[in-house]
CSV table of C-alpha atoms in Angstrom, one decimal:
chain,number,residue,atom,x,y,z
A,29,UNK,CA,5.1,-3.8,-39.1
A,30,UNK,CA,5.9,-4.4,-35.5
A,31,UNK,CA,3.0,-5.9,-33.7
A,32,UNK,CA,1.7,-3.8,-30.4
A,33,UNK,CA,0.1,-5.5,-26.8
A,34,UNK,CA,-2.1,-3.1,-25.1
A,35,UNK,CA,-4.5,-4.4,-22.2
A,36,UNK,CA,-8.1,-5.3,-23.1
A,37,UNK,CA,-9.4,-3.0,-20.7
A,38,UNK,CA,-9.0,-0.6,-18.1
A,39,UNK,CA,-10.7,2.0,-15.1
A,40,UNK,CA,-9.6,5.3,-14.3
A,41,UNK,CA,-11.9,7.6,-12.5
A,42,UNK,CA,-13.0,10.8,-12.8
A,43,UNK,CA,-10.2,14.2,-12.7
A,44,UNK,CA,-7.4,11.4,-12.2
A,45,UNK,CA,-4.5,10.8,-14.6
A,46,UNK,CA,-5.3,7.9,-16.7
A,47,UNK,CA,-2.1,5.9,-17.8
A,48,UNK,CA,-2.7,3.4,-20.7
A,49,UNK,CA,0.2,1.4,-21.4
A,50,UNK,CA,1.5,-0.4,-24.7
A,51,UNK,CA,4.3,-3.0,-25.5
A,52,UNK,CA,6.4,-2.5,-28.9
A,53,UNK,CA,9.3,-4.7,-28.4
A,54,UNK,CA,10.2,-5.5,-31.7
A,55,UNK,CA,9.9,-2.1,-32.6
A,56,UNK,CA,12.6,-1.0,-34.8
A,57,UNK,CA,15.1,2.4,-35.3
A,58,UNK,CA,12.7,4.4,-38.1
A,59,UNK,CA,9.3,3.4,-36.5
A,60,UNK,CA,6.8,5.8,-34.9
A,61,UNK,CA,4.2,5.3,-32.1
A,62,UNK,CA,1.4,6.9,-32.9
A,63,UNK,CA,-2.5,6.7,-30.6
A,64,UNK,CA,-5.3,6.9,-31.6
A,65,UNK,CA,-8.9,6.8,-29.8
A,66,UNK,CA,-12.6,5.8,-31.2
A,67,UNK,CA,-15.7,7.1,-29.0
A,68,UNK,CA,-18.5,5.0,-29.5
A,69,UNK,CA,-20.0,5.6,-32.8
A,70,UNK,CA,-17.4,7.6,-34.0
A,71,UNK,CA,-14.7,7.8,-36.5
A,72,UNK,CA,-11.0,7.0,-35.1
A,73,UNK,CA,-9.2,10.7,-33.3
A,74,UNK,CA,-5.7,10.9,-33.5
A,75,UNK,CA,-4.1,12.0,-29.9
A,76,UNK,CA,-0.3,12.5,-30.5
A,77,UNK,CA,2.5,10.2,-31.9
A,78,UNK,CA,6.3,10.0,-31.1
A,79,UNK,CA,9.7,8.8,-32.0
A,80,UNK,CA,12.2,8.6,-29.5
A,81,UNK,CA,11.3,11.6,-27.2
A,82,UNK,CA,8.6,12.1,-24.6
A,83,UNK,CA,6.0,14.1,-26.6
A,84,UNK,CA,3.2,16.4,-25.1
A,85,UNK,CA,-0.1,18.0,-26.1
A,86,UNK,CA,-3.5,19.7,-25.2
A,87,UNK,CA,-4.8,16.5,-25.4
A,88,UNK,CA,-2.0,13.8,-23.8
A,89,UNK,CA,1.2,12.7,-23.4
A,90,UNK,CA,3.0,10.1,-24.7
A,91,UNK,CA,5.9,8.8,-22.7
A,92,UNK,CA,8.7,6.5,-24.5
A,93,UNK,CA,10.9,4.5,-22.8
A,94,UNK,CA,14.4,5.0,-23.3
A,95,UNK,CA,15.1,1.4,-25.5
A,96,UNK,CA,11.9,2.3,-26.9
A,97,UNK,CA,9.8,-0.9,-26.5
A,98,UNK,CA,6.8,0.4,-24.6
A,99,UNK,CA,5.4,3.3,-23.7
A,100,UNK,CA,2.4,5.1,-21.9
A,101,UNK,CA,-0.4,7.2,-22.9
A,102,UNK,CA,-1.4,9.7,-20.0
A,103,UNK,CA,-4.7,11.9,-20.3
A,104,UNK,CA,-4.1,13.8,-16.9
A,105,UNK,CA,-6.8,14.8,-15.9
A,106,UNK,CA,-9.8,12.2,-17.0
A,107,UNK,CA,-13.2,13.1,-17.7
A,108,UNK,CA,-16.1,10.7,-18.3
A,109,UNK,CA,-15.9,11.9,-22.2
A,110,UNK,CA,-12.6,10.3,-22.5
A,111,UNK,CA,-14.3,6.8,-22.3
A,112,UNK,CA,-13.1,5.1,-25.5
A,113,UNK,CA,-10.9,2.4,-26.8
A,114,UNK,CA,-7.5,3.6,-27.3
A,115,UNK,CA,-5.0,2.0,-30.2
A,116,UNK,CA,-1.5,2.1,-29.9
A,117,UNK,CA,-0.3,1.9,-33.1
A,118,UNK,CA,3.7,1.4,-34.6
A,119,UNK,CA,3.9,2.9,-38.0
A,120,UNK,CA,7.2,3.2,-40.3
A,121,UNK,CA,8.6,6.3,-41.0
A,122,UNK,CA,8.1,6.8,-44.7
A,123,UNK,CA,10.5,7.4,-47.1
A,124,UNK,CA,7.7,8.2,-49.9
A,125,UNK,CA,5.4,9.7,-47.4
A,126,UNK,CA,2.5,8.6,-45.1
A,127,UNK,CA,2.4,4.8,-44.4
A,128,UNK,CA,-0.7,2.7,-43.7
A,129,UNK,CA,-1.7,2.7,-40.1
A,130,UNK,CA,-2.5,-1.2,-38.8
A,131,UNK,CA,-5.0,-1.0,-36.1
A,132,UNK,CA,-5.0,-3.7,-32.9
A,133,UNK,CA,-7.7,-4.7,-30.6
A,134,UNK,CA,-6.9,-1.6,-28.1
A,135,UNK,CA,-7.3,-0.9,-24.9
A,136,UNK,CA,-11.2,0.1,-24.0
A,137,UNK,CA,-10.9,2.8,-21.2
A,138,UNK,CA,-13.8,3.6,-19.2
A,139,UNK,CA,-13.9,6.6,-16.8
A,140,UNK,CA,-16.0,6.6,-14.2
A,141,UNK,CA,-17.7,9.5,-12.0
B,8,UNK,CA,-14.5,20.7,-47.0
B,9,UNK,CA,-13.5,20.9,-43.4
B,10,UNK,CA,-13.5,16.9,-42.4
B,11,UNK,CA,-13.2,13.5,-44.5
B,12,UNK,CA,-17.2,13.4,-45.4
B,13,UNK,CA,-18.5,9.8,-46.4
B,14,UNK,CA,-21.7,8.5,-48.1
B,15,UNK,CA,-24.5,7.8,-47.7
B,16,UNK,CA,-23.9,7.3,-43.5
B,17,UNK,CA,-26.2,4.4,-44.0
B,18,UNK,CA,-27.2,1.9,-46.6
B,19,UNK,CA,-29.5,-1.3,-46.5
B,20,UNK,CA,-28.9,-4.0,-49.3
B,21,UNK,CA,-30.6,-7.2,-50.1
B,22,UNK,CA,-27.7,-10.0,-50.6
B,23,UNK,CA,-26.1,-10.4,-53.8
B,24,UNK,CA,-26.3,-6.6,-54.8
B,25,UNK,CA,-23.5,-4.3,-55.7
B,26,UNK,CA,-22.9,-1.2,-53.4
B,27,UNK,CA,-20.7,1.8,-53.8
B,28,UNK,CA,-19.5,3.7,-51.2
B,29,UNK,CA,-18.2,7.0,-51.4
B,30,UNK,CA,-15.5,8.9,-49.6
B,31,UNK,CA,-14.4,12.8,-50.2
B,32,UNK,CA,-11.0,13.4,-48.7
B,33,UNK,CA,-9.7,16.7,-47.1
B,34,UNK,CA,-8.9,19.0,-49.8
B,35,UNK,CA,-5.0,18.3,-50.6
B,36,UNK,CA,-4.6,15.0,-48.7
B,37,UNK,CA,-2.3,12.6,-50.7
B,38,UNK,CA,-2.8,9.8,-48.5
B,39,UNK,CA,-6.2,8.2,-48.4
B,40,UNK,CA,-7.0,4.4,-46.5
B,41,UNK,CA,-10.3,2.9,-46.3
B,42,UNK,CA,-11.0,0.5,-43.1
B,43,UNK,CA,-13.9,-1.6,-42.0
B,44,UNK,CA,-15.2,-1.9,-38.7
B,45,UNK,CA,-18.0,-5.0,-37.8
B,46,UNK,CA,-19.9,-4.6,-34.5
B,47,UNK,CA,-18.1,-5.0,-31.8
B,48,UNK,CA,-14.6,-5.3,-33.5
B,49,UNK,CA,-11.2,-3.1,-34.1
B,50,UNK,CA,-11.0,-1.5,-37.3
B,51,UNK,CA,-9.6,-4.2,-40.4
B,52,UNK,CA,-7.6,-2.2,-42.8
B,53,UNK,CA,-9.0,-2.9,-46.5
B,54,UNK,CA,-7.2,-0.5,-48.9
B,55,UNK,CA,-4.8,2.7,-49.1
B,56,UNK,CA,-3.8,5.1,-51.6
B,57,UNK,CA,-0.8,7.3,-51.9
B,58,UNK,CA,-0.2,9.8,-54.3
B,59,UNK,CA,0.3,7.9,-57.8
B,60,UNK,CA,1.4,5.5,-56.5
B,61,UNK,CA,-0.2,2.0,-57.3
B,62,UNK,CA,-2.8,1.4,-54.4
B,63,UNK,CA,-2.5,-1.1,-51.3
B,64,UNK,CA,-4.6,-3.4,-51.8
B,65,UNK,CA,-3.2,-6.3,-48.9
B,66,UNK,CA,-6.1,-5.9,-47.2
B,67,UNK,CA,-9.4,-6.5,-49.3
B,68,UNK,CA,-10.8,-9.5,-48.1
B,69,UNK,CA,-12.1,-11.0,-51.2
B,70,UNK,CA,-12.5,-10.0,-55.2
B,71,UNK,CA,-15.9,-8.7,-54.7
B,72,UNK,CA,-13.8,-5.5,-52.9
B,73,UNK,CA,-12.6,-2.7,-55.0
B,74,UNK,CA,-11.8,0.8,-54.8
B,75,UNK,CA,-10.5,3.3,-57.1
B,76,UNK,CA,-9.8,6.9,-56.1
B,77,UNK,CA,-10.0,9.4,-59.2
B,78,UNK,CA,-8.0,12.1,-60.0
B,79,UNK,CA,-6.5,11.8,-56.8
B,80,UNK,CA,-9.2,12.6,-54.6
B,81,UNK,CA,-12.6,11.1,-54.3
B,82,UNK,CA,-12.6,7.5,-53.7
B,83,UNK,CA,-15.3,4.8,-54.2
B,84,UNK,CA,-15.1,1.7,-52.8
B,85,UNK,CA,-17.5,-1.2,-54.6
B,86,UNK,CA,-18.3,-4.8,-52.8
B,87,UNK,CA,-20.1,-6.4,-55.4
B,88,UNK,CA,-22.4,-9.5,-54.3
B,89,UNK,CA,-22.6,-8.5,-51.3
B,90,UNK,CA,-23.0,-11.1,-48.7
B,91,UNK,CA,-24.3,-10.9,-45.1
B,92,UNK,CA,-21.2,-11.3,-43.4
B,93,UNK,CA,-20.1,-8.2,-45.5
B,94,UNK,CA,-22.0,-6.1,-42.7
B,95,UNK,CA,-20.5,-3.5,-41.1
B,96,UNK,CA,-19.1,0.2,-40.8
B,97,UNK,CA,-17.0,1.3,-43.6
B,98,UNK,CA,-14.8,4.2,-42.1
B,99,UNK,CA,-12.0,6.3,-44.7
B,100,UNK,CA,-9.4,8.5,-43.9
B,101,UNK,CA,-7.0,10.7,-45.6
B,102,UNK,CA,-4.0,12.6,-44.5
B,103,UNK,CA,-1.6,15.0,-45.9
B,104,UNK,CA,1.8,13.4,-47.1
B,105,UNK,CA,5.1,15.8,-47.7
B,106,UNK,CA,7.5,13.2,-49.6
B,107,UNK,CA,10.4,12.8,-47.2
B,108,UNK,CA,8.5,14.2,-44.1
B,109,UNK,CA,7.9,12.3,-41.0
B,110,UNK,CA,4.3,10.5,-40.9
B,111,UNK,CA,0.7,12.8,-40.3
B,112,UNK,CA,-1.8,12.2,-38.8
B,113,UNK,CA,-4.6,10.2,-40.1
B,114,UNK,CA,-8.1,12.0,-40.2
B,115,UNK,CA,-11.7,9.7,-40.1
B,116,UNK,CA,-14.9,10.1,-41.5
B,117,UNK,CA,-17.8,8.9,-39.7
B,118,UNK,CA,-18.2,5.8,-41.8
B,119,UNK,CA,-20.9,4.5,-44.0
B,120,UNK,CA,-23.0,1.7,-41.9
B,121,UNK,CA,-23.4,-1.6,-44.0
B,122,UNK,CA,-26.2,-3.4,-43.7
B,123,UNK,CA,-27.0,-6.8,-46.1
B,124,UNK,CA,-30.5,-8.7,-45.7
């Protein structure tokens, strides 16, 4: 699987966009970026995933650069209950369904009023 | 059910016991991963399941790991002699799998907290 580099840690403060960014250069043509998020004490939360498009949600979007090895995660409009470390995660395509996700160290985003 | 449910959420053991730890997927998941988490760290992947096919396993740390998953849908995962340093969260998620369809998402439990004394 191609490996991901994400910051150890970032700011952002309150109602502003928070952009996390994440490096996949040896990403390759049939692998997916998905993110994920863990609140303390909780179970992992999937935010969106993408391909080759710039992909939106009710909870994010994920912008892809156009050769594909980064992107950004943006939660526009912060609050402090967004405070949790953030994975970037590349994951094949599956030709026999769902492959394993491989989680890194993430990114540990803390919003502050 | 309506979310990945584990149990128990937590269990104390003395060293060198066995413990089993359950997981109940989302009704119709294919797909099912166990993952360990110690304090403080990212999430280690241990074991995943799809479907029939046979399990993998890459990531057990040692052959005192196991896990089976029967009849395709609950899943226990067994760490026999259990050690100190095998303390920590035990977190398992399942998702739905559509041969030939792109990837799902992945949905958690809230874990199962180790802790060996």
């Amino acid at each position: 699987d191609a490996k991901t580099t994400q910051p150890t840690s970032m700011d952002c403060a309150e109602g502003r966009a928070a952009n996390l960014p994440c490096n996949h250069s040896t990403i390759s043509g049939n692998e997916y970026v998905y993110w994920y998020r863990q609140i303390h004490s909780q179970g992992p939360q999937y935010i969106i995933h993408g391909l080759k498009n710039n992909e939106t949600n009710e909870m994010a979007s994920l912008i892809i650069t156009e050769d594909r090895k980064s992107s950004t995660l943006i939660l526009p409009h912060a609050t402090l209950r967004d405070t949790a470390v953030y994975y970037c995660i590349v994951r094949p395509k599956g030709i026999q369904g769902a492959q394993k996700l491989v989680f890194g160290q993430g990114t540990r985003l803390t919003i502050n009023p | 059910g309506a979310g990945v449910s584990q149990s128990p959420s937590n269990k104390v053991t003395e060293k060198g016991k066995d413990v089993e730890l359950r997981c109940d997927p989302i009704s119709g998941h294919t797909a099912l991963y166990w993952y360990r988490q110690s304090l403080g760290q990212g999430l280690e992947f241990l074991i995943y399941f799809q479907g029939n096919s046979a399990p993998d396993k890459s990531g057990l740390p040692s052959d005192r790991f196991s896990a089976e998953r029967t009849g395709g849908s609950v899943s226990t995962l067994t760490i026999q002699r259990t050690q100190q340093e095998d303390s920590a969260v035990y977190l398992c998620a399942s998702s739905s799998s559509p041969t030939g369809h792109m990837n799902t998402e992945a949905f958690f439990g809230q874990g199962t907290r180790l802790t060996v004394v």
